[in-house]
Short mmCIF file of C-alpha atoms in Angstrom, two decimals:
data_model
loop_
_atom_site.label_atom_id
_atom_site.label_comp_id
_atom_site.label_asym_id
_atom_site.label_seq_id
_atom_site.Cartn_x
_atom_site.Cartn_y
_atom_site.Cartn_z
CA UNK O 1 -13.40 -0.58 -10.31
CA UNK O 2 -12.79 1.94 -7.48
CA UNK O 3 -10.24 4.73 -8.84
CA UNK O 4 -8.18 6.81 -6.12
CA UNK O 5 -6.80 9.82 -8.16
CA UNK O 6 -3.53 11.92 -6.80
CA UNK O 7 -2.36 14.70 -7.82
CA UNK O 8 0.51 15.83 -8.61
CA UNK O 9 2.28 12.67 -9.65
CA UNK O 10 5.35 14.69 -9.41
CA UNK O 11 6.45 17.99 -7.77
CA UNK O 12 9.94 19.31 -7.41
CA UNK O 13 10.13 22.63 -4.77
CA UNK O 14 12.98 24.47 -2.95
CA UNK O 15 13.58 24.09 0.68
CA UNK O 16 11.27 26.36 2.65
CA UNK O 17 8.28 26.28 0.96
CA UNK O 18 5.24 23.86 1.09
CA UNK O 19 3.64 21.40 -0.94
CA UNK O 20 0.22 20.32 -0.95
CA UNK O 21 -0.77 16.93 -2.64
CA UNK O 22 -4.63 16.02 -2.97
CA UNK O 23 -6.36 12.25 -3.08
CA UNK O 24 -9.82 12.09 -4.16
CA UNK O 25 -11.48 9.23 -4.90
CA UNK O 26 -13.71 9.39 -7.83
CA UNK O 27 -16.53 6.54 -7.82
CA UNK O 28 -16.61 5.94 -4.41
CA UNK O 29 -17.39 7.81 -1.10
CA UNK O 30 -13.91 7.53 1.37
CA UNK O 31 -15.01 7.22 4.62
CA UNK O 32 -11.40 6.69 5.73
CA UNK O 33 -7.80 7.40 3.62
CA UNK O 34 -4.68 6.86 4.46
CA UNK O 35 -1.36 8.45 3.28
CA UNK O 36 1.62 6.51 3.24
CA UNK O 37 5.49 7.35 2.37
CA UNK O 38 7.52 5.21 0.70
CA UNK O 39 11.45 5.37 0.51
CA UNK O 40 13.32 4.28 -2.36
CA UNK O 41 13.04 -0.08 -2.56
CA UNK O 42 11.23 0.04 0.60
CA UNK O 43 8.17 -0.84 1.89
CA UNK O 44 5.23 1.61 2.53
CA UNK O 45 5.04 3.29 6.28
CA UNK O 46 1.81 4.38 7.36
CA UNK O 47 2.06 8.27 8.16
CA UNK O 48 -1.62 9.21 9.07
CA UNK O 49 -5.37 8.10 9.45
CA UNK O 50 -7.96 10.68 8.14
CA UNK O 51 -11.35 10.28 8.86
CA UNK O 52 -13.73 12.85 7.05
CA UNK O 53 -14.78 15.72 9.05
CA UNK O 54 -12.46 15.01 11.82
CA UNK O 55 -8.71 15.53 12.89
CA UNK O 56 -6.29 12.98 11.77
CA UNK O 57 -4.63 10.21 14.14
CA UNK O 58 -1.10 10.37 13.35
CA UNK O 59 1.36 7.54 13.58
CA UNK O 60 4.42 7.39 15.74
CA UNK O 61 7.23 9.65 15.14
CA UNK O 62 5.47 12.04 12.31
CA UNK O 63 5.30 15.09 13.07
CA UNK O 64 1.45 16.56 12.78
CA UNK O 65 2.65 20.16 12.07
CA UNK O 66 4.67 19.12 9.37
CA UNK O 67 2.50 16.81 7.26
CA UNK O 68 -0.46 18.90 7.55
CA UNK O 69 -4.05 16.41 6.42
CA UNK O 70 -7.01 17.64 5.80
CA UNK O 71 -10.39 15.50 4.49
CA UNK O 72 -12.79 18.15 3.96
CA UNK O 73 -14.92 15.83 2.09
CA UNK O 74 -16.07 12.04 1.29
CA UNK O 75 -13.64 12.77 -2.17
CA UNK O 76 -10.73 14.87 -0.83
CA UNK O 77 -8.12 14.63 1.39
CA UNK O 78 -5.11 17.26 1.15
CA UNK O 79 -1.28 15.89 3.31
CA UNK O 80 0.84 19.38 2.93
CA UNK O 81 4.14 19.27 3.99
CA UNK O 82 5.00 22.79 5.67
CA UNK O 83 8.57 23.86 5.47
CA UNK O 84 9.64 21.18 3.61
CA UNK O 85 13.73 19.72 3.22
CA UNK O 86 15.59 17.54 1.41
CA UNK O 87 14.89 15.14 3.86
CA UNK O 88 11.20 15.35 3.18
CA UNK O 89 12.11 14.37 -0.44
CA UNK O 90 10.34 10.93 -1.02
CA UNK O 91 7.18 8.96 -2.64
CA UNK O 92 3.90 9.74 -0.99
CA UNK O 93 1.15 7.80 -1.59
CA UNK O 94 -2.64 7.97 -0.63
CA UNK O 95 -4.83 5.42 -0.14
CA UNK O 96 -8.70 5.12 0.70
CA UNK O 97 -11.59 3.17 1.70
CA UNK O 98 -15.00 3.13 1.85
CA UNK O 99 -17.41 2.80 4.53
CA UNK O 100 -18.69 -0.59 3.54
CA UNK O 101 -17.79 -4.36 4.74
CA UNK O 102 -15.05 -5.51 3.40
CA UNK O 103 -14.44 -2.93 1.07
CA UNK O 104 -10.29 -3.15 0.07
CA UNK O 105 -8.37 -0.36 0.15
CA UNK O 106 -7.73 1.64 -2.72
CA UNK O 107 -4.49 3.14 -3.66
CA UNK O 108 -3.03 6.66 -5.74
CA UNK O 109 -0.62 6.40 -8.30
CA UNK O 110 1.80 8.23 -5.96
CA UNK O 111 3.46 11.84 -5.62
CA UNK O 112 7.18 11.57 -6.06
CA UNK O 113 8.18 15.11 -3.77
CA UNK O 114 12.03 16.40 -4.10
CA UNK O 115 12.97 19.12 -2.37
CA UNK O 116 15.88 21.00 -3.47
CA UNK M 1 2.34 -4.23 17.58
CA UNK M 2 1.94 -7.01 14.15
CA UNK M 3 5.19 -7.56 12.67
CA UNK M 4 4.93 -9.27 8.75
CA UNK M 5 7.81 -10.65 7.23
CA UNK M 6 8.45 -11.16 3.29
CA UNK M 7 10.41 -13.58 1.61
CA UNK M 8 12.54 -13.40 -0.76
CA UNK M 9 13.08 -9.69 -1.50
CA UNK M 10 13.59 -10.04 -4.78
CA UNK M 11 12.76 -13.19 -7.59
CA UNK M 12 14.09 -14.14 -10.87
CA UNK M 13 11.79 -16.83 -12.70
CA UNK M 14 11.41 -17.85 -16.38
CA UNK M 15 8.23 -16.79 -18.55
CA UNK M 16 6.13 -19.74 -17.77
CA UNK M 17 7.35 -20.85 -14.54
CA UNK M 18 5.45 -20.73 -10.86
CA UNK M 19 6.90 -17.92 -8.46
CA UNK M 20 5.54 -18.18 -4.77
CA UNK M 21 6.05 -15.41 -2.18
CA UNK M 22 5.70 -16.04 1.45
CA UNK M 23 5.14 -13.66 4.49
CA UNK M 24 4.64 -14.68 8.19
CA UNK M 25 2.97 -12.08 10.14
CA UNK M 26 3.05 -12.19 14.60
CA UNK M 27 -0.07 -11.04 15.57
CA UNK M 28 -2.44 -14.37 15.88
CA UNK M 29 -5.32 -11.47 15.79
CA UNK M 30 -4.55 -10.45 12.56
CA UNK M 31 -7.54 -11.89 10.00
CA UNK M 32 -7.41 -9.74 6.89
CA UNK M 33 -4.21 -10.48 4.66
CA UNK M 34 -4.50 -8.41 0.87
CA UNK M 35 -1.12 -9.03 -1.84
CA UNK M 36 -0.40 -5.53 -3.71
CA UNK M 37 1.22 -5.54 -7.11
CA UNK M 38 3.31 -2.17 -7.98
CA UNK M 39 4.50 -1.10 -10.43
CA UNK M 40 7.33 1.55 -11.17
CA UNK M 41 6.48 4.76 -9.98
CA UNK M 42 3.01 3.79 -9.29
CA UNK M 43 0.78 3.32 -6.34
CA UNK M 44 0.55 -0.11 -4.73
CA UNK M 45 -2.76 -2.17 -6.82
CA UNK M 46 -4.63 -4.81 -4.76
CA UNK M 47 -4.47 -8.00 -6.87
CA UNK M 48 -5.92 -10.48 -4.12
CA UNK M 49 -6.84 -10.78 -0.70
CA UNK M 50 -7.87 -13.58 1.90
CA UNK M 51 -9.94 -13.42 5.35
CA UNK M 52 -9.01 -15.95 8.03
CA UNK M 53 -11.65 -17.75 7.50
CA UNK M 54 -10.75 -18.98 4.27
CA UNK M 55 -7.87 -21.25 3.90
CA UNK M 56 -6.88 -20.76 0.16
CA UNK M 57 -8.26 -18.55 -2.64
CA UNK M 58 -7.73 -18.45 -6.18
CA UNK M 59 -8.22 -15.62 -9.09
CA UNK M 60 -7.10 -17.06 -12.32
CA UNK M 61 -3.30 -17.61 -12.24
CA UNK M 62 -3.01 -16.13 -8.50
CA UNK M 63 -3.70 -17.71 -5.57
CA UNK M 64 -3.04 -17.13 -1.91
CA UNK M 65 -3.07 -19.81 0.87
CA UNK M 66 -3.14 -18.97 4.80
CA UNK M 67 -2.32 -21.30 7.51
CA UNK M 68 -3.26 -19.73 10.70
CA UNK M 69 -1.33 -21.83 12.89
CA UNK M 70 1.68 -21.02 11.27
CA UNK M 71 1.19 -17.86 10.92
CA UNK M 72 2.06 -17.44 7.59
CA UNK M 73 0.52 -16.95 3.93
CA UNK M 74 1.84 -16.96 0.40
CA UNK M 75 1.71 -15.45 -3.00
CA UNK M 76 1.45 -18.10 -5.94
CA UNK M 77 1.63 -16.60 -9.71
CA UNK M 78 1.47 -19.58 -12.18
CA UNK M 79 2.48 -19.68 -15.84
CA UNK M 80 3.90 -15.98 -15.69
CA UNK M 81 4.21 -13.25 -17.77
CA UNK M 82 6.70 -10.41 -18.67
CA UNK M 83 3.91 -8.39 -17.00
CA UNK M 84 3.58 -9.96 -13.92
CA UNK M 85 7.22 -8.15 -13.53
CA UNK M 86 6.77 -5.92 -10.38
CA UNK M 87 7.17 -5.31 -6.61
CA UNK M 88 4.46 -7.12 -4.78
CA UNK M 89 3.77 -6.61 -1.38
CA UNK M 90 1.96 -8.69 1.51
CA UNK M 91 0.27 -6.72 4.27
CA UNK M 92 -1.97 -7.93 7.26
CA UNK M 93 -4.53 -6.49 9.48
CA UNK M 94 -6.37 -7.45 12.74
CA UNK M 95 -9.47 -5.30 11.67
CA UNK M 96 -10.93 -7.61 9.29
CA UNK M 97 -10.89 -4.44 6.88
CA UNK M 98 -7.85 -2.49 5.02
CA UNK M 99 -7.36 -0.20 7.39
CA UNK M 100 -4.46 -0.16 9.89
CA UNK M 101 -2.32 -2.64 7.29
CA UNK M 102 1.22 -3.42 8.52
CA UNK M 103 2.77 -4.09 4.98
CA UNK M 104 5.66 -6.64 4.24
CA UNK M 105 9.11 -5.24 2.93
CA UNK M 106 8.12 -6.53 -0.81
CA UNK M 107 9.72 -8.71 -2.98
CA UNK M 108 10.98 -7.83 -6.50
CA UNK M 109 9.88 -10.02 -9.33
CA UNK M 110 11.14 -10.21 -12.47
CA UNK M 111 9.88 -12.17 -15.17
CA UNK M 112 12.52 -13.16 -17.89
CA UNK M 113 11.61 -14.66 -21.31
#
């Protein structure tokens, strides 16, 4: 089946700096992913939309300069948090889709990001 | 915007037994409605989904039933297993596809022997 691939699983960095986390997908072209954050026994929140080769629509409330997402390709899409805090700490989680009917959505095994 | 509601958050059955999980959703356009298994510190995996319109589906010991009018759709796991242990979440979207999913807040189940 369809395998969505993210990478790091885990990254631990001090306040100030930035991460970047990638999501390809490796059988499968992405027309669309998704990235998603997840807080501890919660549900997933939709952060972002990226469409390859264009700018990503960005949900409510998060902050485009912070989660920086870029899908350079039909494989790879990049979310770096810039500047990141403690606050920022929390499981991210890609997701992605191909361009066919009823294709499901895919998801990565997660990046659990604590800043220190 | 679509609002989807899970019950129960979290569900304790015996090795063998039936667990159902049931989510309403408020959007009477939604018409694509996948269940996600995760596991610990792993991404959400799609274990079945339903279009609206199909009334009931079934995938070996999972099946999924909508009723439109209602508004609402559940989860069934029959004869369970220690590895059917997980979060599982319902999510719905007006698309048709995956995208733009509004998930439920997941329920917890844990399989005991």
């Amino acid at each position: 089946g369809a395998v969505v691939s993210q990478h790091p699983s885990r990254v631990i960095c001090k306040s100030g700096t930035s991460v970047k986390i990638e999501c390809r997908s490796l059988d499968f072209q992405a027309t669309t992913m998704f990235w998603y954050r997840q807080f501890p026994k919660q549900s997933l929140m939709l952060m972002a939309t990226s469409n390859e080769g264009s700018k990503a629509t960005y949900e409510q409330g998060v902050e485009k300069d912070k989660f920086l997402i870029n899908h350079a390709s039909l494989t790879l899409s990049t979310l770096t948090v810039t500047s990141a805090h403690p606050e920022d700490s929390s499981f991210y989680i890609c997701s992605a889709v191909s361009g066919r009917d009823n294709s499901p959505l895919h998801f990565g095994n997660g990046t659990r990001l604590t800043v220190t | 915007g679509e609002n989807v509601e899970q019950h129960p958050s979290t569900l304790s059955v015996q090795e063998g037994d039936s667990a159902v999980i049931k989510c309403t959703y408020s959007d009477s356009a939604s018409n694509y409605f996948p269940w996600y298994k995760q596991e610990l510190g792993k991404g959400p995996q799609l274990i079945i989904d339903i279009r609206s319109n199909v009334g009931e589906k079934k995938d070996q010991r999972i099946a999924v039933t909508l009723n439109k009018t209602a508004k609402h759709f559940s989860l069934h796991i029959t004869e369970t297993q220690p590895e059917d242990s997980a979060v599982y979440f319902c999510a719905a979207s007006q698309t048709g596809t995956a995208s733009k999913l509004t998930f439920g807040t997941g329920t917890r189940l844990q399989v005991t022997l």
